[in-house]
Amino acid sequence: MASPRVTFVGSFVQDLTFLCAEFPRPGETVVGRFATGPGGKGSNQAVAAARAGGRVAFIGAVGNDAFGRGAREFHVAEGIDCRLAIKADLPTGTAGIIVNAHAQNEIIVALNANDSLAPEDINAHADVLRDSMVMVSQLEANLAAQAHAMRLAGQAKATVILNPAPMRPDFDPALLADVHILIPNETEFCTLTRLLPSSRDAVAADFDERQLASLNDAELHTLCRQFGVETVIVTLGARGCLVSRTEGHAFIATMLGIKAVDTTGAGDAFVGAFAAALAEYGSDAVEKAARFANAGAALSVTRAGTAPAMPRRAEIEALLESRS
Ligand code: RIB
């Protein structure tokens, strides 16, 4: 029997990455190195899930250009069922990424064709959504199309995961009503908390990452419960993640002894591996899937690049085994 399908609806972006010792200051020029490769949060997550052993489909939009053709070739080589709408009058999405010697990054993404992904493009592949056990969305493509896809997937009884990245000013919190599992990072968590009417009394108006870091697990769990979403997994960078569910919470620590060279796409590695594991283990095995995802994210930061840095299932299992 074929394994359950996991469908990602979101962005493909060509990453244009510059590596340097320190980020340039405003007005400064520094000498560095350049690399380009496939990226985009939706596509990175799909690659992470496929390499983690998932049966993966990707729905997105690209331009009629070399980057768009490269996207299709890359997905086919990764074994992904690639459903790309071609937006002939628009370029494929691109991102300018700077990575410094401390493995930190700064990113500007030009959505381009991703922003023209339309609800009709989603309808054209509704069969894939109907056949999915898990559906994953981010906020890096057209928001109306992504909201439509989440609604369709939910109606088809798929588990709907939202990674609210990048957080955008036009994000409508009402979208959370269609989400079963929300996976924000620290910054996205703070923005969402400030946005939600239900959280306003619980935190200061300037609630930020520094204040979040001072919370204990129980306090963070209490804030997660304000979202009205069954499961919230807050990824906490080098610390690990907190899994908050209606019935309780668990903290999963980052794996120690991992040498990070590039943290770009670590969140995507987590979300992709999590979705693949959840489809395989079953929707009740959230914590087990989060441990698997934690190991996937740890491995991804040991390599440069985004999609090409995603680890394969055997590596994730070996890491988990070595730490058990
Ligand atoms: O999450 C990392 C990704 O964000 C990069 O691949 C870049 O394309 C941006 O979309």
mmCIF file of C-alpha atoms and ligand atoms in Angstrom:
data_model
loop_
_atom_site.group_PDB
_atom_site.id
_atom_site.type_symbol
_atom_site.label_atom_id
_atom_site.label_comp_id
_atom_site.label_asym_id
_atom_site.label_seq_id
_atom_site.Cartn_x
_atom_site.Cartn_y
_atom_site.Cartn_z
ATOM 1 C CA MET A 1 0.000 0.000 0.000
ATOM 2 C CA ALA A 2 1.325 3.457 -0.865
ATOM 3 C CA SER A 3 2.190 5.649 2.140
ATOM 4 C CA PRO A 4 -0.245 8.511 2.899
ATOM 5 C CA ARG A 5 0.213 11.595 0.807
ATOM 6 C CA VAL A 6 1.561 14.884 2.184
ATOM 7 C CA THR A 7 0.826 17.982 0.102
ATOM 8 C CA PHE A 8 2.623 21.304 0.368
ATOM 9 C CA VAL A 9 0.989 24.418 -1.084
ATOM 10 C CA GLY A 10 3.344 27.367 -1.277
ATOM 11 C CA SER A 11 6.397 28.992 -2.730
ATOM 12 C CA PHE A 12 9.235 28.012 -4.981
ATOM 13 C CA VAL A 13 12.015 30.613 -4.890
ATOM 14 C CA GLN A 14 15.455 30.605 -6.450
ATOM 15 C CA ASP A 15 17.927 31.395 -3.648
ATOM 16 C CA LEU A 16 20.751 33.796 -4.479
ATOM 17 C CA THR A 17 23.046 33.430 -1.504
ATOM 18 C CA PHE A 18 26.073 35.489 -0.486
ATOM 19 C CA LEU A 19 28.396 34.148 2.195
ATOM 20 C CA CYS A 20 30.531 36.562 4.207
ATOM 21 C CA ALA A 21 32.388 36.827 7.509
ATOM 22 C CA GLU A 22 30.160 39.547 8.999
ATOM 23 C CA PHE A 23 26.972 41.172 7.661
ATOM 24 C CA PRO A 24 27.772 44.471 5.924
ATOM 25 C CA ARG A 25 26.641 47.552 7.866
ATOM 26 C CA PRO A 26 24.472 50.162 6.087
ATOM 27 C CA GLY A 27 26.680 51.791 3.445
ATOM 28 C CA GLU A 28 29.416 49.136 3.730
ATOM 29 C CA THR A 29 30.652 46.731 1.005
ATOM 30 C CA VAL A 30 32.239 43.432 2.005
ATOM 31 C CA VAL A 31 33.820 40.730 -0.144
ATOM 32 C CA GLY A 32 32.173 37.311 -0.014
ATOM 33 C CA ARG A 33 31.246 34.188 -1.986
ATOM 34 C CA PHE A 34 28.122 33.422 -4.025
ATOM 35 C CA ALA A 35 25.973 30.321 -4.481
ATOM 36 C CA THR A 36 22.549 29.757 -6.011
ATOM 37 C CA GLY A 37 20.100 26.913 -5.587
ATOM 38 C CA PRO A 38 16.444 25.925 -5.199
ATOM 39 C CA GLY A 39 14.669 27.439 -2.199
ATOM 40 C CA GLY A 40 11.351 28.895 -1.112
ATOM 41 C CA LYS A 41 9.718 27.818 2.127
ATOM 42 C CA GLY A 42 7.024 25.642 0.535
ATOM 43 C CA SER A 43 9.412 23.868 -1.804
ATOM 44 C CA ASN A 44 12.107 23.445 0.885
ATOM 45 C CA GLN A 45 9.550 21.801 3.146
ATOM 46 C CA ALA A 46 8.364 19.504 0.354
ATOM 47 C CA VAL A 47 11.970 18.420 -0.295
ATOM 48 C CA ALA A 48 12.563 17.843 3.424
ATOM 49 C CA ALA A 49 9.419 15.684 3.609
ATOM 50 C CA ALA A 50 10.307 13.671 0.488
ATOM 51 C CA ARG A 51 13.831 13.013 1.754
ATOM 52 C CA ALA A 52 12.361 12.018 5.128
ATOM 53 C CA GLY A 53 10.409 9.281 3.351
ATOM 54 C CA GLY A 54 7.077 11.012 2.627
ATOM 55 C CA ARG A 55 4.948 10.608 -0.515
ATOM 56 C CA VAL A 56 4.913 14.264 -1.398
ATOM 57 C CA ALA A 57 3.063 16.613 -3.741
ATOM 58 C CA PHE A 58 3.805 20.306 -4.225
ATOM 59 C CA ILE A 59 1.380 22.908 -5.589
ATOM 60 C CA GLY A 60 2.840 26.312 -6.462
ATOM 61 C CA ALA A 61 3.530 28.826 -9.225
ATOM 62 C CA VAL A 62 6.642 29.782 -11.212
ATOM 63 C CA GLY A 63 7.434 31.952 -14.218
ATOM 64 C CA ASN A 64 8.166 30.733 -17.724
ATOM 65 C CA ASP A 65 11.918 31.053 -17.205
ATOM 66 C CA ALA A 66 15.061 29.070 -16.407
ATOM 67 C CA PHE A 67 14.472 29.174 -12.621
ATOM 68 C CA GLY A 68 10.930 27.843 -13.094
ATOM 69 C CA ARG A 69 12.115 25.026 -15.376
ATOM 70 C CA GLY A 70 14.836 24.248 -12.836
ATOM 71 C CA ALA A 71 12.162 23.950 -10.135
ATOM 72 C CA ARG A 72 10.314 21.250 -12.049
ATOM 73 C CA GLU A 73 13.522 19.309 -12.827
ATOM 74 C CA PHE A 74 14.580 19.495 -9.175
ATOM 75 C CA HIS A 75 11.211 18.291 -7.869
ATOM 76 C CA VAL A 76 11.089 15.412 -10.331
ATOM 77 C CA ALA A 77 14.609 14.365 -9.299
ATOM 78 C CA GLU A 78 13.476 14.454 -5.639
ATOM 79 C CA GLY A 79 10.466 12.225 -6.396
ATOM 80 C CA ILE A 80 7.929 14.999 -5.730
ATOM 81 C CA ASP A 81 4.581 15.069 -7.558
ATOM 82 C CA CYS A 82 5.115 18.582 -8.917
ATOM 83 C CA ARG A 83 2.002 20.639 -9.764
ATOM 84 C CA LEU A 84 3.283 24.018 -10.930
ATOM 85 C CA ALA A 85 1.124 26.743 -12.478
ATOM 86 C CA ILE A 86 3.165 28.680 -15.051
ATOM 87 C CA LYS A 87 2.690 32.460 -14.833
ATOM 88 C CA ALA A 88 3.986 33.461 -18.272
ATOM 89 C CA ASP A 89 4.166 37.211 -17.617
ATOM 90 C CA LEU A 90 5.961 37.005 -14.271
ATOM 91 C CA PRO A 91 9.430 35.902 -13.174
ATOM 92 C CA THR A 92 9.927 33.007 -10.774
ATOM 93 C CA GLY A 93 10.346 34.050 -7.127
ATOM 94 C CA THR A 94 13.848 34.967 -6.001
ATOM 95 C CA ALA A 95 15.491 35.533 -2.626
ATOM 96 C CA GLY A 96 18.603 37.484 -1.721
ATOM 97 C CA ILE A 97 20.177 35.727 1.263
ATOM 98 C CA ILE A 98 23.245 36.745 3.248
ATOM 99 C CA VAL A 99 24.861 34.163 5.531
ATOM 100 C CA ASN A 100 27.632 35.165 7.938
ATOM 101 C CA ALA A 101 30.351 33.072 9.573
ATOM 102 C CA HIS A 102 28.162 32.669 12.679
ATOM 103 C CA ALA A 103 25.622 30.689 10.578
ATOM 104 C CA GLN A 104 23.098 33.551 10.831
ATOM 105 C CA ASN A 105 21.125 34.764 7.826
ATOM 106 C CA GLU A 106 19.208 37.747 6.513
ATOM 107 C CA ILE A 107 16.687 37.229 3.694
ATOM 108 C CA ILE A 108 14.699 39.395 1.312
ATOM 109 C CA VAL A 109 12.248 37.449 -0.824
ATOM 110 C CA ALA A 110 10.602 38.726 -4.029
ATOM 111 C CA LEU A 111 7.462 36.604 -4.346
ATOM 112 C CA ASN A 112 6.974 37.289 -8.095
ATOM 113 C CA ALA A 113 4.969 34.365 -9.612
ATOM 114 C CA ASN A 114 4.224 32.958 -6.138
ATOM 115 C CA ASP A 115 2.006 35.956 -5.448
ATOM 116 C CA SER A 116 -0.157 35.075 -8.467
ATOM 117 C CA LEU A 117 -0.937 31.545 -7.338
ATOM 118 C CA ALA A 118 -4.734 31.621 -7.643
ATOM 119 C CA PRO A 119 -7.591 29.664 -6.048
ATOM 120 C CA GLU A 120 -8.251 28.280 -9.595
ATOM 121 C CA ASP A 121 -4.698 26.849 -9.636
ATOM 122 C CA ILE A 122 -5.536 25.073 -6.396
ATOM 123 C CA ASN A 123 -8.865 23.811 -7.799
ATOM 124 C CA ALA A 124 -6.979 22.339 -10.764
ATOM 125 C CA HIS A 125 -5.258 19.996 -8.289
ATOM 126 C CA ALA A 126 -8.102 19.457 -5.838
ATOM 127 C CA ASP A 127 -7.727 15.695 -6.443
ATOM 128 C CA VAL A 128 -4.317 15.836 -4.761
ATOM 129 C CA LEU A 129 -5.682 17.695 -1.735
ATOM 130 C CA ARG A 130 -8.583 15.251 -1.428
ATOM 131 C CA ASP A 131 -6.107 12.381 -1.370
ATOM 132 C CA SER A 132 -3.809 13.964 1.273
ATOM 133 C CA MET A 133 -3.545 12.880 4.869
ATOM 134 C CA VAL A 134 -1.542 15.985 5.742
ATOM 135 C CA MET A 135 -1.551 19.385 4.023
ATOM 136 C CA VAL A 136 1.014 22.094 4.775
ATOM 137 C CA SER A 137 0.929 25.794 3.969
ATOM 138 C CA GLN A 138 3.124 28.816 4.715
ATOM 139 C CA LEU A 139 2.609 32.538 3.976
ATOM 140 C CA GLU A 140 5.075 32.941 1.095
ATOM 141 C CA ALA A 141 2.619 32.675 -1.817
ATOM 142 C CA ASN A 142 -0.742 34.309 -2.550
ATOM 143 C CA LEU A 143 -2.592 34.325 0.776
ATOM 144 C CA ALA A 144 -6.086 33.886 -0.719
ATOM 145 C CA ALA A 145 -4.932 30.813 -2.657
ATOM 146 C CA GLN A 146 -3.218 29.343 0.390
ATOM 147 C CA ALA A 147 -6.309 29.968 2.545
ATOM 148 C CA HIS A 148 -8.454 28.284 -0.131
ATOM 149 C CA ALA A 149 -6.142 25.253 -0.187
ATOM 150 C CA MET A 150 -6.285 24.930 3.599
ATOM 151 C CA ARG A 151 -10.069 25.055 3.541
ATOM 152 C CA LEU A 152 -10.306 22.400 0.792
ATOM 153 C CA ALA A 153 -7.834 20.127 2.585
ATOM 154 C CA GLY A 154 -9.707 20.514 5.881
ATOM 155 C CA GLN A 155 -13.010 19.672 4.186
ATOM 156 C CA ALA A 156 -11.321 16.541 2.817
ATOM 157 C CA LYS A 157 -10.353 15.594 6.408
ATOM 158 C CA ALA A 158 -6.626 16.188 5.984
ATOM 159 C CA THR A 159 -4.617 17.439 8.964
ATOM 160 C CA VAL A 160 -3.872 21.069 8.097
ATOM 161 C CA ILE A 161 -0.499 22.489 9.198
ATOM 162 C CA LEU A 162 0.335 26.193 8.942
ATOM 163 C CA ASN A 163 3.879 27.492 9.227
ATOM 164 C CA PRO A 164 3.144 31.255 9.415
ATOM 165 C CA ALA A 165 6.338 32.287 7.626
ATOM 166 C CA PRO A 166 7.161 34.875 6.590
ATOM 167 C CA MET A 167 4.735 36.717 8.871
ATOM 168 C CA ARG A 168 3.065 39.436 6.785
ATOM 169 C CA PRO A 169 1.125 42.607 7.580
ATOM 170 C CA ASP A 170 -1.813 41.323 5.488
ATOM 171 C CA PHE A 171 -2.105 38.088 7.506
ATOM 172 C CA ASP A 172 -5.662 37.590 8.760
ATOM 173 C CA PRO A 173 -5.753 35.684 12.094
ATOM 174 C CA ALA A 174 -9.212 34.349 11.093
ATOM 175 C CA LEU A 175 -7.227 31.884 8.948
ATOM 176 C CA LEU A 176 -6.290 30.019 12.126
ATOM 177 C CA ALA A 177 -9.829 28.591 12.262
ATOM 178 C CA ASP A 178 -8.835 26.184 9.449
ATOM 179 C CA VAL A 179 -5.564 25.095 11.093
ATOM 180 C CA HIS A 180 -5.020 21.935 13.157
ATOM 181 C CA ILE A 181 -1.292 22.365 13.800
ATOM 182 C CA LEU A 182 0.429 25.756 13.909
ATOM 183 C CA ILE A 183 4.245 25.864 13.750
ATOM 184 C CA PRO A 184 5.598 29.398 14.325
ATOM 185 C CA ASN A 185 9.173 30.349 15.197
ATOM 186 C CA GLU A 186 9.851 32.788 18.054
ATOM 187 C CA THR A 187 9.386 35.936 15.949
ATOM 188 C CA GLU A 188 6.195 34.681 14.299
ATOM 189 C CA PHE A 189 4.878 33.549 17.672
ATOM 190 C CA CYS A 190 5.382 37.026 19.161
ATOM 191 C CA THR A 191 3.708 38.753 16.204
ATOM 192 C CA LEU A 192 0.738 36.387 16.292
ATOM 193 C CA THR A 193 0.380 36.814 20.042
ATOM 194 C CA ARG A 194 0.317 40.602 19.682
ATOM 195 C CA LEU A 195 -2.235 40.308 16.849
ATOM 196 C CA LEU A 196 -4.765 38.032 18.512
ATOM 197 C CA PRO A 197 -7.562 39.711 20.476
ATOM 198 C CA SER A 198 -7.612 36.682 22.808
ATOM 199 C CA SER A 199 -3.929 37.250 23.780
ATOM 200 C CA ARG A 200 -4.023 41.001 24.287
ATOM 201 C CA ASP A 201 -4.631 40.866 28.016
ATOM 202 C CA ALA A 202 -2.060 38.115 28.504
ATOM 203 C CA VAL A 203 1.026 39.974 27.228
ATOM 204 C CA ALA A 204 2.409 43.498 27.030
ATOM 205 C CA ALA A 205 1.791 45.419 23.796
ATOM 206 C CA ASP A 206 5.538 45.211 23.032
ATOM 207 C CA PHE A 207 5.790 41.437 23.648
ATOM 208 C CA ASP A 208 8.930 40.284 21.850
ATOM 209 C CA GLU A 209 11.476 37.461 21.596
ATOM 210 C CA ARG A 210 13.355 38.661 24.682
ATOM 211 C CA GLN A 211 10.206 38.457 26.799
ATOM 212 C CA LEU A 212 9.315 35.115 25.247
ATOM 213 C CA ALA A 213 12.741 33.740 26.246
ATOM 214 C CA SER A 214 12.044 34.623 29.873
ATOM 215 C CA LEU A 215 8.870 32.490 30.009
ATOM 216 C CA ASN A 216 8.926 28.982 31.441
ATOM 217 C CA ASP A 217 7.349 26.100 29.516
ATOM 218 C CA ALA A 218 4.046 26.284 31.397
ATOM 219 C CA GLU A 219 3.727 30.030 30.704
ATOM 220 C CA LEU A 220 4.526 29.551 27.016
ATOM 221 C CA HIS A 221 1.988 26.717 26.854
ATOM 222 C CA THR A 222 -0.661 29.002 28.381
ATOM 223 C CA LEU A 223 -0.003 31.602 25.668
ATOM 224 C CA CYS A 224 -0.166 28.909 22.971
ATOM 225 C CA ARG A 225 -3.646 28.002 24.190
ATOM 226 C CA GLN A 226 -4.895 31.523 23.279
ATOM 227 C CA PHE A 227 -4.570 30.716 19.574
ATOM 228 C CA GLY A 228 -7.596 28.401 19.514
ATOM 229 C CA VAL A 229 -5.555 25.849 17.523
ATOM 230 C CA GLU A 230 -5.465 22.216 18.698
ATOM 231 C CA THR A 231 -1.672 21.876 18.499
ATOM 232 C CA VAL A 232 0.928 24.650 18.528
ATOM 233 C CA ILE A 233 4.618 23.852 18.112
ATOM 234 C CA VAL A 234 6.868 26.838 18.792
ATOM 235 C CA THR A 235 10.331 26.347 17.331
ATOM 236 C CA LEU A 236 12.839 28.047 19.609
ATOM 237 C CA GLY A 237 15.985 28.125 17.449
ATOM 238 C CA ALA A 238 19.042 26.685 19.176
ATOM 239 C CA ARG A 239 16.955 25.737 22.252
ATOM 240 C CA GLY A 240 14.544 23.237 20.625
ATOM 241 C CA CYS A 241 10.755 23.413 20.502
ATOM 242 C CA LEU A 242 7.690 23.425 22.724
ATOM 243 C CA VAL A 243 4.780 21.176 21.754
ATOM 244 C CA SER A 244 1.553 22.571 23.176
ATOM 245 C CA ARG A 245 -1.612 20.501 22.899
ATOM 246 C CA THR A 246 -5.028 20.812 24.502
ATOM 247 C CA GLU A 247 -4.089 18.035 26.932
ATOM 248 C CA GLY A 248 -0.629 19.317 27.938
ATOM 249 C CA HIS A 249 2.814 20.344 26.768
ATOM 250 C CA ALA A 250 6.300 18.930 26.204
ATOM 251 C CA PHE A 251 9.644 20.608 25.627
ATOM 252 C CA ILE A 252 11.977 18.935 23.124
ATOM 253 C CA ALA A 253 15.563 20.134 23.461
ATOM 254 C CA THR A 254 17.886 20.690 20.521
ATOM 255 C CA MET A 255 20.444 17.980 19.944
ATOM 256 C CA LEU A 256 23.735 18.903 21.556
ATOM 257 C CA GLY A 257 27.090 18.803 19.766
ATOM 258 C CA ILE A 258 25.767 19.973 16.389
ATOM 259 C CA LYS A 259 28.068 22.421 14.579
ATOM 260 C CA ALA A 260 25.915 24.897 12.626
ATOM 261 C CA VAL A 261 27.324 26.354 9.400
ATOM 262 C CA ASP A 262 24.089 27.756 7.903
ATOM 263 C CA THR A 263 20.744 27.959 9.685
ATOM 264 C CA THR A 264 18.812 29.098 6.563
ATOM 265 C CA GLY A 265 15.933 26.685 5.998
ATOM 266 C CA ALA A 266 16.224 24.989 9.422
ATOM 267 C CA GLY A 267 12.565 25.823 10.095
ATOM 268 C CA ASP A 268 11.651 24.312 6.719
ATOM 269 C CA ALA A 269 13.614 21.155 7.560
ATOM 270 C CA PHE A 270 11.608 20.888 10.792
ATOM 271 C CA VAL A 271 8.195 21.423 9.169
ATOM 272 C CA GLY A 272 8.863 19.069 6.229
ATOM 273 C CA ALA A 273 10.229 16.227 8.366
ATOM 274 C CA PHE A 274 7.410 16.736 10.888
ATOM 275 C CA ALA A 275 4.704 16.496 8.211
ATOM 276 C CA ALA A 276 6.201 13.323 6.703
ATOM 277 C CA ALA A 277 6.546 11.701 10.124
ATOM 278 C CA LEU A 278 3.011 12.679 11.156
ATOM 279 C CA ALA A 279 1.556 11.131 7.988
ATOM 280 C CA GLU A 280 3.435 7.954 8.737
ATOM 281 C CA TYR A 281 3.012 7.694 12.534
ATOM 282 C CA GLY A 282 -0.597 8.976 12.624
ATOM 283 C CA SER A 283 -2.066 12.267 13.764
ATOM 284 C CA ASP A 284 -1.875 11.332 17.470
ATOM 285 C CA ALA A 285 1.905 10.927 17.354
ATOM 286 C CA VAL A 286 2.631 14.658 17.395
ATOM 287 C CA GLU A 287 5.426 14.481 19.965
ATOM 288 C CA LYS A 288 7.166 11.556 18.246
ATOM 289 C CA ALA A 289 6.965 13.405 14.917
ATOM 290 C CA ALA A 290 8.371 16.557 16.567
ATOM 291 C CA ARG A 291 11.384 14.613 17.882
ATOM 292 C CA PHE A 292 12.017 13.280 14.363
ATOM 293 C CA ALA A 293 11.682 16.830 12.990
ATOM 294 C CA ASN A 294 14.044 18.201 15.622
ATOM 295 C CA ALA A 295 16.725 15.778 14.436
ATOM 296 C CA GLY A 296 16.035 16.705 10.790
ATOM 297 C CA ALA A 297 16.460 20.409 11.556
ATOM 298 C CA ALA A 298 19.672 19.739 13.487
ATOM 299 C CA LEU A 299 21.182 17.939 10.507
ATOM 300 C CA SER A 300 20.104 20.624 8.029
ATOM 301 C CA VAL A 301 22.131 23.353 9.763
ATOM 302 C CA THR A 302 25.362 21.390 9.388
ATOM 303 C CA ARG A 303 25.307 22.073 5.617
ATOM 304 C CA ALA A 304 25.184 25.188 3.467
ATOM 305 C CA GLY A 305 22.100 25.995 1.386
ATOM 306 C CA THR A 306 18.405 25.350 1.874
ATOM 307 C CA ALA A 307 16.665 22.556 -0.099
ATOM 308 C CA PRO A 308 19.969 20.816 -0.962
ATOM 309 C CA ALA A 309 20.821 20.746 2.779
ATOM 310 C CA MET A 310 17.740 18.716 3.734
ATOM 311 C CA PRO A 311 18.733 15.400 5.351
ATOM 312 C CA ARG A 312 17.600 11.950 4.234
ATOM 313 C CA ARG A 313 15.557 9.625 6.419
ATOM 314 C CA ALA A 314 18.455 7.237 7.149
ATOM 315 C CA GLU A 315 20.560 10.125 8.494
ATOM 316 C CA ILE A 316 17.729 11.336 10.735
ATOM 317 C CA GLU A 317 17.144 7.837 12.074
ATOM 318 C CA ALA A 318 20.866 7.327 12.676
ATOM 319 C CA LEU A 319 21.072 10.602 14.633
ATOM 320 C CA LEU A 320 18.027 9.718 16.740
ATOM 321 C CA GLU A 321 19.440 6.253 17.358
ATOM 322 C CA SER A 322 22.816 7.648 18.393
ATOM 323 C CA ARG A 323 21.130 9.912 20.971
ATOM 324 C CA SER A 324 18.563 7.446 22.314
HETATM 325 O O1 RIB B 1 13.185 29.468 4.854
HETATM 326 C C1 RIB B 1 14.251 29.698 3.981
HETATM 327 C C2 RIB B 1 13.740 30.178 2.655
HETATM 328 O O2 RIB B 1 13.140 31.428 2.844
HETATM 329 C C3 RIB B 1 14.804 30.379 1.629
HETATM 330 O O3 RIB B 1 15.003 29.232 0.834
HETATM 331 C C4 RIB B 1 14.312 31.578 0.837
HETATM 332 O O4 RIB B 1 13.908 31.221 -0.444
HETATM 333 C C5 RIB B 1 13.168 32.153 1.634
HETATM 334 O O5 RIB B 1 12.004 31.956 1.014
#
